[in-house]
Amino acid sequence: MPKRNFAKIFSVATAAVLLSLGQSARALEIAPYFHAWSGGTLTEAKRVAGLDSATLAFAITKGTCSLDQDLLNKLPDARTYVGAGGQLIISFGGQNGVYAEIACKDDNQLFNLLDRLIVDSGTRRIDWDVEGHQLLDVDGTARRTRVLVRLQAKYPDLYTSFTLPGWLRGVDANSMNLLKTTIAAGVRISMVNVMTMSFGLENLRTMVVPSTVAQASIMTFRAAVSQMATLYPNKTQAQLHAMMGMTPMIGKNDDGSTFSLVDAKTIADFAKANGIGLLSYWSFQRDQAQASNASTDLGSFSGVAQSNYQFLNIFKTAGGSVVPTPTPTVTVTSSPTPVSTCGSSAWVQGKQYAVGSIVSYSNGTQYKANFANPGYDPTISTYFWSQYICAVSSTASIATAPAPAPIPAPAPTCSSSAWVQGKQYAAGSIVSYSNGTQYKANFANPGYDPTISTYFWSQYICAVSSTASIATAPAPAPIPAPAPTCNSSTWTQGKQYSAGSVVTYSNGLKYKANFANPGYNPTISTYFWSRYAC
């Protein structure tokens, strides 16, 4: 990224599109960069400005294997933002600071740092902004690549992207070498984001027609697409567009050029027409109202006359959708209809729900509101919603004829095999996980972990036929039900828990530790904890 004259780090890191199989269509994502060091919160920006996606920048170090305090201070806000349905990418690297893959001197250190960040932030979307001399750091690249392979094995739905410096002829040779090395190691790259900024006034005048930053950005993007085609020869042009993004610097750039409101509309139209996966910009905090084209503080303003969030709203006009995928076929097996003791309505985004509300999601699963909320997505906001199993009462018909002979108990009506990582599963497949729980595949998937990839799997309760045993002797008096035989203590953040520990969370629900952990939040760290019925 070109040099910045601001006191803080003004590099750009990728904002990425969540490439989720099984969705009928994926909309282009508009994800501005949000300063970790600035005031204000992501949660407030979502409420006031409609900032539904954002990239938190930057995750850097001061030379030791620990993240900068500015980023750490934003993590509680990040969890709230994600819990409210916000799509968050955390950007590593940038122009300044010591990269984590260099500061952490061994693979385990870097793995643990990233793993803890995923847990603490509530997001599994990480970008790597690699630029300048960092592109030449062989050891850093090798460590990053090895750790990403391990992380993607643990989190199959981990979003991994790279932000790289762009020029009129695409990305440079060092960037291409980094991508080749990463791909060859088996890392799944979700997004390649090209920085399109500070081209130079003379270059715009002599090399770009018309000589606008928007046109230079389009030239850069097209050149980068041709480069990506050599790395992914089996992808179509549309698929390449969908896994690529472009990120300008709004308003005044460091070289004296200006990315204007007209440029923003040009880029939005180009993105919509070409099915681009990502539009972002540097930065949300600079997208503020100012009356004139003054550039006194380019760290806080764009330097062009505009209204609040005008660049964001222009980019949102791109709309559109990218890479439609077939809607999964759901096969319904006919069975007797039980008498339900609960009722639910279809979940509606943005509708106000009271605590205790029960809704049906589009995946066929029911959810119950742990707390009142303004229509947060139940599959994302697991703090506000929990999966709900409707209680069903069976009807019994007693005959007056002579009692029949006892009927042997039938076998359960479902079967499952042990889940195998990497095995291809069809929609509807039922597996048993090592924690003793059964899961059913919502969509076909290549063996994603059921305890992590909750989009692809749902917890499943095997339906078992009831037996009717008719006694010939007088019926004994009913025996009072014994009290539950399990105990739990209140969950405490930071406390060390062993595998099998049972805790009660503040929402009144119990959770059981799948693995030992240092007090990770049960409502966020679903890899380490599972809902538990005493």
Coordinates of C-alpha atoms in Angstrom, one line a residue:
M1 CA 0.0 0.0 0.0
P2 CA 1.3 3.5 -0.7
K3 CA 2.8 5.4 2.2
R4 CA 0.5 7.1 4.6
N5 CA 1.0 10.5 6.1
F6 CA -1.3 9.9 9.0
A7 CA -0.3 9.3 12.5
K8 CA -2.0 5.9 12.6
I9 CA -1.8 2.9 10.3
F10 CA -3.7 3.6 7.1
S11 CA -3.3 0.4 5.2
V12 CA -6.2 -1.6 3.8
A13 CA -7.0 -5.1 4.6
T14 CA -9.5 -7.3 2.8
A15 CA -13.2 -7.5 3.5
A16 CA -14.5 -10.7 2.4
V17 CA -17.6 -12.5 1.1
L18 CA -18.8 -15.5 3.0
L19 CA -18.8 -18.2 0.3
S20 CA -21.4 -20.5 1.8
L21 CA -22.6 -23.5 -0.2
G22 CA -26.3 -24.2 -0.1
Q23 CA -27.5 -20.6 -0.3
S24 CA -29.7 -19.8 -3.2
A25 CA -27.7 -16.7 -4.0
R26 CA -24.9 -14.7 -2.3
A27 CA -25.2 -10.9 -2.3
L28 CA -22.2 -8.7 -3.0
E29 CA -20.7 -7.6 0.3
I30 CA -20.0 -4.0 1.2
A31 CA -17.6 -4.0 4.1
P32 CA -15.8 -0.7 4.9
Y33 CA -12.7 -0.7 7.1
F34 CA -13.2 0.2 10.8
H35 CA -10.3 1.7 12.8
A36 CA -9.6 -0.4 15.9
W37 CA -8.0 2.7 17.5
S38 CA -10.8 5.2 16.9
G39 CA -13.7 6.0 19.1
G40 CA -17.2 4.6 18.4
T41 CA -18.4 1.1 18.1
L42 CA -19.3 -1.4 15.4
T43 CA -22.6 -2.0 17.1
E44 CA -23.5 1.7 17.0
A45 CA -22.4 2.0 13.4
K46 CA -24.7 -0.9 12.5
R47 CA -27.6 0.8 14.2
V48 CA -27.0 4.3 13.0
A49 CA -25.5 3.8 9.5
G50 CA -26.6 0.3 8.5
L51 CA -23.1 -1.0 8.7
D52 CA -24.0 -4.7 8.3
S53 CA -20.5 -5.8 7.3
A54 CA -17.1 -4.4 8.4
T55 CA -13.4 -5.2 8.5
L56 CA -11.7 -4.5 11.8
A57 CA -8.2 -3.1 11.2
F58 CA -5.6 -4.1 12.2
A59 CA -4.5 -7.1 14.1
I60 CA -0.8 -6.4 14.6
T61 CA 1.8 -6.8 17.3
K62 CA 4.5 -4.7 19.0
G63 CA 7.1 -7.4 18.4
T64 CA 5.9 -10.1 20.8
C65 CA 3.4 -12.8 20.1
S66 CA 0.4 -10.8 21.4
L67 CA -2.0 -8.5 19.6
D68 CA -2.0 -4.8 19.9
Q69 CA -4.2 -3.4 22.7
D70 CA -6.3 -1.3 20.3
L71 CA -7.6 -4.5 18.7
L72 CA -8.1 -6.3 22.0
N73 CA -10.1 -3.4 23.4
K74 CA -12.5 -3.8 20.5
L75 CA -13.2 -7.5 21.0
P76 CA -16.2 -7.1 23.4
D77 CA -17.8 -4.8 20.8
A78 CA -16.9 -7.3 18.1
R79 CA -18.8 -10.1 19.9
T80 CA -21.8 -7.9 20.3
Y81 CA -21.7 -6.9 16.7
V82 CA -21.5 -10.5 15.5
G83 CA -24.2 -11.5 17.9
A84 CA -26.5 -8.9 16.4
G85 CA -26.0 -10.3 12.9
G86 CA -23.1 -8.2 11.8
Q87 CA -20.6 -9.8 9.4
L88 CA -17.1 -9.2 10.7
I89 CA -13.6 -9.7 9.1
I90 CA -10.5 -9.1 11.2
S91 CA -7.6 -7.9 9.2
F92 CA -4.0 -8.9 10.1
G93 CA -1.0 -7.0 8.9
G94 CA -1.1 -3.7 7.1
Q95 CA 1.7 -1.2 6.4
N96 CA 3.1 -0.8 9.9
G97 CA 3.7 -2.9 13.0
V98 CA 5.2 -6.3 13.3
Y99 CA 3.2 -9.1 11.6
A100 CA 1.9 -11.8 13.9
E101 CA 3.4 -14.5 11.7
I102 CA 6.8 -13.0 12.3
A103 CA 6.5 -12.0 15.9
C104 CA 5.3 -15.5 16.9
K105 CA 8.4 -17.6 16.7
D106 CA 6.9 -21.0 16.3
D107 CA 3.8 -22.5 14.7
N108 CA 2.0 -23.4 18.0
Q109 CA 2.3 -19.8 19.2
L110 CA 0.7 -18.4 16.1
F111 CA -2.0 -21.1 16.0
N112 CA -3.0 -20.4 19.6
L113 CA -3.1 -16.7 19.1
L114 CA -5.4 -17.1 16.1
D115 CA -7.5 -19.7 17.8
R116 CA -8.1 -17.5 20.8
L117 CA -8.9 -14.5 18.6
I118 CA -11.6 -16.6 16.8
V119 CA -13.1 -17.6 20.1
D120 CA -13.0 -14.1 21.7
S121 CA -14.3 -12.2 18.7
G122 CA -17.0 -14.6 17.6
T123 CA -16.0 -14.5 13.9
R124 CA -14.2 -17.0 11.7
R125 CA -13.3 -14.5 9.0
I126 CA -9.6 -13.5 8.9
D127 CA -7.8 -11.5 6.3
W128 CA -4.0 -11.1 5.7
D129 CA -2.9 -7.8 4.4
V130 CA 0.6 -8.4 3.2
E131 CA 2.6 -5.6 1.6
G132 CA 6.0 -4.0 1.2
H133 CA 9.1 -5.9 2.4
Q134 CA 6.7 -8.3 4.3
L135 CA 6.0 -9.9 0.9
L136 CA 9.6 -11.1 0.8
D137 CA 9.7 -12.6 4.3
V138 CA 10.0 -16.3 3.5
D139 CA 9.8 -17.5 7.1
G140 CA 6.7 -15.5 7.9
T141 CA 4.9 -16.8 4.7
A142 CA 5.8 -20.4 5.5
R143 CA 4.6 -20.1 9.1
R144 CA 1.4 -18.4 8.1
T145 CA 0.7 -21.1 5.5
R146 CA 1.4 -24.0 7.9
V147 CA -0.8 -22.6 10.6
L148 CA -3.7 -21.8 8.1
V149 CA -3.7 -25.4 7.0
R150 CA -4.1 -26.5 10.7
L151 CA -6.8 -23.8 11.4
Q152 CA -8.8 -24.7 8.3
A153 CA -8.8 -28.4 9.5
K154 CA -10.2 -27.3 12.9
Y155 CA -12.6 -24.7 11.4
P156 CA -13.7 -26.0 7.9
D157 CA -15.8 -22.9 7.4
L158 CA -12.9 -20.5 8.2
Y159 CA -12.9 -17.6 5.8
T160 CA -9.3 -16.8 4.6
S161 CA -8.5 -13.9 2.4
F162 CA -5.5 -11.9 1.2
T163 CA -5.3 -8.2 0.5
L164 CA -2.5 -7.2 -1.9
P165 CA -1.2 -4.0 -3.4
G166 CA -2.6 -3.3 -6.9
W167 CA -1.3 -1.4 -9.9
L168 CA -2.6 -0.8 -13.4
R169 CA -1.1 -4.2 -14.5
G170 CA -2.6 -6.1 -11.5
V171 CA -0.6 -7.3 -8.5
D172 CA 3.2 -7.6 -8.5
A173 CA 5.3 -10.7 -8.8
N174 CA 5.9 -11.0 -5.1
S175 CA 2.2 -11.1 -4.4
M176 CA 1.7 -13.7 -7.1
N177 CA 4.5 -15.8 -5.5
L178 CA 2.8 -15.6 -2.1
L179 CA -0.5 -16.8 -3.6
K180 CA 1.2 -19.7 -5.4
T181 CA 2.9 -20.8 -2.2
T182 CA -0.3 -20.6 -0.2
I183 CA -2.4 -22.5 -2.7
A184 CA 0.3 -25.2 -3.2
A185 CA 0.2 -25.9 0.5
G186 CA -3.5 -26.6 0.4
V187 CA -4.9 -23.4 1.9
R188 CA -8.4 -22.6 0.7
I189 CA -8.4 -18.9 -0.3
S190 CA -11.8 -17.4 -0.1
M191 CA -11.1 -13.9 -1.4
V192 CA -8.3 -12.0 -3.1
N193 CA -8.8 -8.3 -2.5
V194 CA -6.9 -5.7 -4.6
M195 CA -6.0 -2.3 -3.2
T196 CA -6.8 0.3 -5.8
M197 CA -5.5 3.7 -4.6
S198 CA -2.8 6.3 -5.0
F199 CA -2.0 5.6 -8.6
G200 CA -0.2 9.0 -9.0
L201 CA -1.5 12.1 -10.8
E202 CA 0.9 11.8 -13.7
N203 CA 0.1 8.1 -14.2
L204 CA -3.6 8.9 -14.3
R205 CA -3.0 11.6 -16.8
T206 CA -0.8 9.6 -19.2
M207 CA -1.9 6.0 -18.8
V208 CA -5.6 6.0 -18.0
V209 CA -8.5 7.0 -20.2
P210 CA -10.6 8.7 -18.9
S211 CA -8.1 9.8 -16.3
T212 CA -10.1 9.0 -13.1
V213 CA -9.3 6.9 -10.1
A214 CA -12.4 4.8 -10.9
Q215 CA -11.1 3.9 -14.3
A216 CA -7.7 3.1 -12.9
S217 CA -9.3 0.8 -10.4
I218 CA -11.2 -1.0 -13.1
M219 CA -8.0 -1.5 -15.1
T220 CA -6.2 -2.9 -12.1
F221 CA -9.0 -5.2 -11.2
R222 CA -9.3 -6.6 -14.8
A223 CA -5.5 -7.2 -14.9
A224 CA -5.7 -9.0 -11.5
V225 CA -8.5 -11.2 -12.8
S226 CA -6.3 -12.4 -15.7
Q227 CA -3.6 -13.2 -13.2
M228 CA -5.9 -15.2 -10.9
A229 CA -7.0 -17.2 -13.9
T230 CA -3.5 -18.6 -14.1
L231 CA -3.7 -19.8 -10.5
Y232 CA -7.3 -21.2 -10.8
P233 CA -7.5 -22.4 -14.4
N234 CA -10.7 -24.4 -13.7
K235 CA -12.7 -21.4 -12.5
T236 CA -14.9 -19.5 -14.9
Q237 CA -14.7 -15.7 -15.3
A238 CA -17.8 -15.3 -13.1
Q239 CA -16.3 -17.5 -10.4
L240 CA -13.1 -15.5 -10.4
H241 CA -15.0 -12.2 -10.1
A242 CA -17.0 -13.6 -7.2
M243 CA -13.8 -14.4 -5.2
M244 CA -12.2 -11.0 -5.8
G245 CA -12.7 -7.6 -4.4
M246 CA -11.5 -4.0 -4.9
T247 CA -10.8 -1.4 -2.2
P248 CA -10.2 2.3 -3.0
M249 CA -9.4 5.1 -0.6
I250 CA -12.4 7.4 -0.6
G251 CA -11.9 11.1 -1.2
K252 CA -8.3 12.6 -1.2
N253 CA -5.6 10.0 -1.7
D254 CA -2.0 10.5 -0.6
D255 CA -0.8 11.3 -4.1
G256 CA -3.1 14.2 -4.5
S257 CA -5.7 12.3 -6.6
T258 CA -9.3 12.1 -5.6
F259 CA -11.7 9.2 -5.5
S260 CA -15.0 11.2 -5.8
L261 CA -18.6 10.4 -5.2
V262 CA -18.9 10.0 -9.0
D263 CA -16.1 7.5 -8.9
A264 CA -17.9 5.6 -6.2
K265 CA -21.0 5.3 -8.4
T266 CA -18.9 4.1 -11.3
I267 CA -17.3 1.4 -9.2
A268 CA -20.6 0.3 -7.8
D269 CA -22.1 0.0 -11.3
F270 CA -19.1 -2.0 -12.4
A271 CA -19.3 -4.3 -9.5
K272 CA -23.0 -5.0 -10.0
A273 CA -22.5 -5.6 -13.8
N274 CA -19.6 -8.0 -13.3
G275 CA -20.6 -9.9 -10.2
I276 CA -17.7 -8.9 -8.0
G277 CA -17.7 -10.4 -4.6
L278 CA -16.5 -7.5 -2.5
L279 CA -16.5 -3.7 -2.4
S280 CA -14.8 -2.0 0.4
Y281 CA -13.0 1.3 1.1
W282 CA -10.7 3.1 3.5
S283 CA -12.4 3.9 5.8
F284 CA -15.8 4.1 7.6
Q285 CA -14.5 6.7 10.0
R286 CA -13.6 9.0 7.1
D287 CA -17.0 8.7 5.5
Q288 CA -18.3 11.7 7.4
A289 CA -20.2 14.8 6.4
Q290 CA -18.3 17.9 5.5
A291 CA -19.4 21.0 3.8
S292 CA -16.5 21.6 1.4
N293 CA -13.6 19.9 -0.3
A294 CA -11.3 20.7 2.6
S295 CA -8.5 18.2 3.5
T296 CA -7.3 19.5 6.8
D297 CA -7.6 16.1 8.6
L298 CA -7.6 13.2 6.1
G299 CA -7.5 10.7 9.0
S300 CA -11.0 11.7 10.0
F301 CA -12.6 13.0 6.8
S302 CA -12.6 12.1 3.1
G303 CA -11.6 15.6 2.0
V304 CA -14.6 16.0 -0.3
A305 CA -18.0 17.6 0.3
Q306 CA -20.4 14.8 1.3
S307 CA -23.1 13.8 3.7
N308 CA -22.7 11.2 6.5
Y309 CA -22.0 7.7 5.1
Q310 CA -22.5 8.8 1.5
F311 CA -19.9 6.6 0.1
L312 CA -21.3 3.6 1.9
N313 CA -24.8 4.3 0.6
I314 CA -23.5 4.7 -3.0
F315 CA -21.7 1.4 -2.8
K316 CA -24.8 -0.3 -1.5
T317 CA -26.6 0.5 -4.8
A318 CA -24.4 -2.2 -6.3
G319 CA -26.8 -4.7 -4.7
G320 CA -27.0 -7.7 -7.0
S321 CA -26.1 -11.3 -6.2
V322 CA -23.2 -13.5 -7.0
V323 CA -22.8 -17.2 -7.9
P324 CA -26.2 -18.7 -7.5
T325 CA -26.1 -22.2 -6.2
P326 CA -29.0 -24.7 -6.3
T327 CA -31.4 -24.8 -3.5
P328 CA -31.0 -28.0 -1.6
T329 CA -33.7 -30.6 -2.2
V330 CA -35.5 -31.6 1.0
T331 CA -37.2 -35.0 1.1
V332 CA -40.1 -35.3 3.5
T333 CA -41.1 -38.7 4.7
S334 CA -44.7 -39.2 5.6
S335 CA -45.4 -40.0 9.2
P336 CA -48.4 -39.7 11.6
T337 CA -48.9 -36.2 12.9
P338 CA -48.4 -35.9 16.6
V339 CA -50.3 -33.5 18.7
S340 CA -48.0 -30.5 19.3
T341 CA -47.9 -28.6 22.6
C342 CA -46.0 -25.7 21.1
G343 CA -46.6 -23.2 18.3
S344 CA -44.1 -21.3 16.2
S345 CA -44.2 -18.8 13.3
A346 CA -41.6 -18.3 10.5
W347 CA -38.7 -16.1 11.7
V348 CA -38.8 -12.6 10.1
Q349 CA -35.7 -10.5 10.0
G350 CA -36.1 -7.2 11.8
K351 CA -39.2 -8.2 13.7
Q352 CA -39.2 -7.5 17.4
Y353 CA -39.3 -10.8 19.4
A354 CA -40.0 -11.1 23.1
V355 CA -38.0 -13.5 25.4
G356 CA -39.5 -17.0 25.0
S357 CA -40.6 -16.5 21.4
I358 CA -40.5 -19.6 19.3
V359 CA -39.8 -19.4 15.6
S360 CA -39.2 -21.7 12.6
Y361 CA -36.1 -21.0 10.5
S362 CA -35.8 -21.7 6.7
N363 CA -33.7 -24.7 7.5
G364 CA -36.7 -26.3 9.2
T365 CA -35.2 -25.9 12.7
Q366 CA -37.1 -24.2 15.6
Y367 CA -35.4 -21.6 17.8
K368 CA -36.4 -20.0 21.1
A369 CA -35.5 -16.5 22.1
N370 CA -33.2 -16.4 25.2
F371 CA -33.6 -12.6 25.3
A372 CA -35.8 -10.0 23.6
N373 CA -34.2 -8.9 20.3
P374 CA -35.0 -7.0 17.1
G375 CA -35.1 -10.0 14.8
Y376 CA -31.5 -11.2 15.0
D377 CA -30.7 -14.3 12.8
P378 CA -31.1 -17.4 15.0
T379 CA -28.3 -19.3 13.2
I380 CA -25.8 -16.5 13.9
S381 CA -26.9 -14.8 17.1
T382 CA -26.6 -17.9 19.4
Y383 CA -26.5 -15.6 22.4
F384 CA -30.1 -14.4 21.7
W385 CA -31.5 -17.7 20.4
S386 CA -31.2 -21.4 21.2
Q387 CA -32.2 -24.4 19.2
Y388 CA -35.6 -25.6 20.4
I389 CA -37.2 -29.0 20.3
C390 CA -41.0 -28.9 20.5
A391 CA -42.6 -31.1 23.2
V392 CA -45.1 -33.5 21.6
S393 CA -47.8 -35.3 23.6
S394 CA -48.8 -38.7 22.3
T395 CA -52.5 -39.8 22.3
A396 CA -53.4 -43.2 23.9
S397 CA -56.6 -45.1 23.0
I398 CA -57.7 -47.7 25.6
A399 CA -59.8 -50.6 24.3
T400 CA -62.4 -52.4 26.3
A401 CA -61.7 -55.7 24.6
P402 CA -59.6 -58.4 26.3
A403 CA -56.0 -57.3 26.8
P404 CA -53.7 -58.4 24.0
A405 CA -50.4 -60.1 24.5
P406 CA -47.4 -57.8 25.0
I407 CA -45.8 -56.5 21.9
P408 CA -42.0 -56.7 21.6
A409 CA -40.3 -53.3 21.5
P410 CA -39.3 -52.3 17.9
A411 CA -35.8 -51.1 17.0
P412 CA -35.2 -47.4 16.7
T413 CA -36.5 -45.9 13.4
C414 CA -33.1 -44.2 12.7
S415 CA -29.6 -45.3 12.3
S416 CA -26.3 -43.4 12.1
S417 CA -22.6 -44.1 11.5
A418 CA -19.6 -42.4 13.1
W419 CA -18.8 -39.1 11.5
V420 CA -15.6 -39.2 9.4
Q421 CA -13.7 -36.0 8.6
G422 CA -13.3 -35.5 4.9
K423 CA -16.0 -38.0 3.9
Q424 CA -18.7 -36.7 1.5
Y425 CA -22.1 -36.5 3.1
A426 CA -25.4 -36.1 1.3
A427 CA -28.2 -33.8 2.7
G428 CA -30.1 -35.8 5.3
S429 CA -27.2 -37.9 6.4
I430 CA -27.2 -38.8 10.1
V431 CA -23.9 -39.2 12.0
S432 CA -22.8 -39.9 15.5
Y433 CA -20.0 -37.6 16.8
S434 CA -17.4 -38.5 19.4
N435 CA -19.3 -36.5 22.1
G436 CA -22.1 -39.1 21.7
T437 CA -24.5 -36.6 20.0
Q438 CA -26.2 -37.3 16.7
Y439 CA -26.2 -34.7 13.9
K440 CA -28.2 -34.5 10.6
A441 CA -26.8 -32.8 7.4
N442 CA -28.8 -29.8 6.4
F443 CA -26.9 -29.7 3.1
A444 CA -24.4 -31.9 1.3
N445 CA -20.9 -31.2 2.5
P446 CA -17.3 -32.8 2.4
G447 CA -17.2 -33.9 6.0
Y448 CA -17.3 -30.6 7.8
D449 CA -17.2 -30.9 11.6
P450 CA -20.8 -31.0 13.0
T451 CA -19.8 -29.2 16.2
I452 CA -18.3 -26.3 14.2
S453 CA -20.2 -26.1 10.9
T454 CA -23.7 -25.5 12.3
Y455 CA -24.8 -24.2 8.9
F456 CA -24.3 -27.6 7.4
W457 CA -25.3 -29.7 10.4
S458 CA -28.0 -29.6 13.1
Q459 CA -28.2 -31.6 16.3
Y460 CA -30.6 -34.6 15.7
I461 CA -32.7 -36.6 18.1
C462 CA -33.5 -40.1 16.9
A463 CA -37.2 -40.9 16.7
V464 CA -38.0 -44.1 18.5
S465 CA -41.3 -45.9 18.4
S466 CA -43.1 -46.2 21.7
T467 CA -44.0 -49.6 23.1
A468 CA -47.3 -50.7 24.7
S469 CA -46.8 -53.2 27.4
I470 CA -50.2 -54.3 28.9
A471 CA -49.9 -55.7 32.4
T472 CA -52.4 -58.4 33.5
A473 CA -51.8 -57.7 37.2
P474 CA -53.2 -54.6 38.9
A475 CA -51.2 -51.5 38.0
P476 CA -48.8 -50.5 40.7
A477 CA -49.0 -47.0 42.3
P478 CA -47.0 -44.4 40.4
I479 CA -43.5 -43.9 41.6
P480 CA -42.4 -40.2 41.9
A481 CA -39.8 -39.1 39.4
P482 CA -36.3 -38.9 40.9
A483 CA -34.5 -35.6 40.8
P484 CA -31.9 -35.1 38.1
T485 CA -28.6 -36.7 38.8
C486 CA -26.3 -34.0 37.4
N487 CA -24.8 -30.9 39.0
S488 CA -23.5 -27.8 37.5
S489 CA -21.8 -24.6 38.6
T490 CA -22.2 -21.1 37.2
W491 CA -19.8 -20.6 34.3
T492 CA -16.9 -18.3 35.1
Q493 CA -14.9 -16.5 32.4
G494 CA -11.2 -17.4 32.5
K495 CA -11.7 -20.4 34.8
Q496 CA -10.0 -23.7 33.7
Y497 CA -12.6 -26.4 32.8
S498 CA -11.8 -30.0 32.1
A499 CA -13.6 -32.1 29.5
G500 CA -17.0 -33.1 30.7
S501 CA -17.5 -30.1 33.0
V502 CA -21.1 -29.0 33.2
V503 CA -21.9 -25.3 33.7
T504 CA -24.9 -23.1 33.9
Y505 CA -24.7 -19.9 31.8
S506 CA -26.4 -16.5 32.6
N507 CA -29.2 -17.4 30.1
G508 CA -30.2 -20.3 32.4
L509 CA -29.0 -23.0 30.0
K510 CA -26.6 -25.7 30.8
Y511 CA -23.5 -26.5 28.7
K512 CA -21.0 -29.4 28.8
A513 CA -17.3 -29.1 27.9
N514 CA -16.4 -31.2 24.9
F515 CA -12.7 -30.4 25.6
A516 CA -10.7 -28.8 28.3
N517 CA -10.6 -25.0 27.9
P518 CA -9.6 -21.9 29.8
G519 CA -13.1 -20.6 30.4
Y520 CA -14.2 -19.9 26.8
N521 CA -17.8 -18.5 26.4
P522 CA -20.2 -21.5 25.9
T523 CA -22.5 -19.4 23.7
I524 CA -19.7 -18.5 21.3
S525 CA -17.2 -21.4 21.5
T526 CA -19.4 -24.1 20.2
Y527 CA -16.3 -26.2 19.4
F528 CA -15.4 -26.4 23.1
W529 CA -19.0 -26.5 24.5
S530 CA -22.3 -28.2 23.7
R531 CA -25.8 -27.6 25.0
Y532 CA -26.5 -30.1 27.7
A533 CA -29.8 -31.5 29.1
C534 CA -29.5 -32.6 32.6

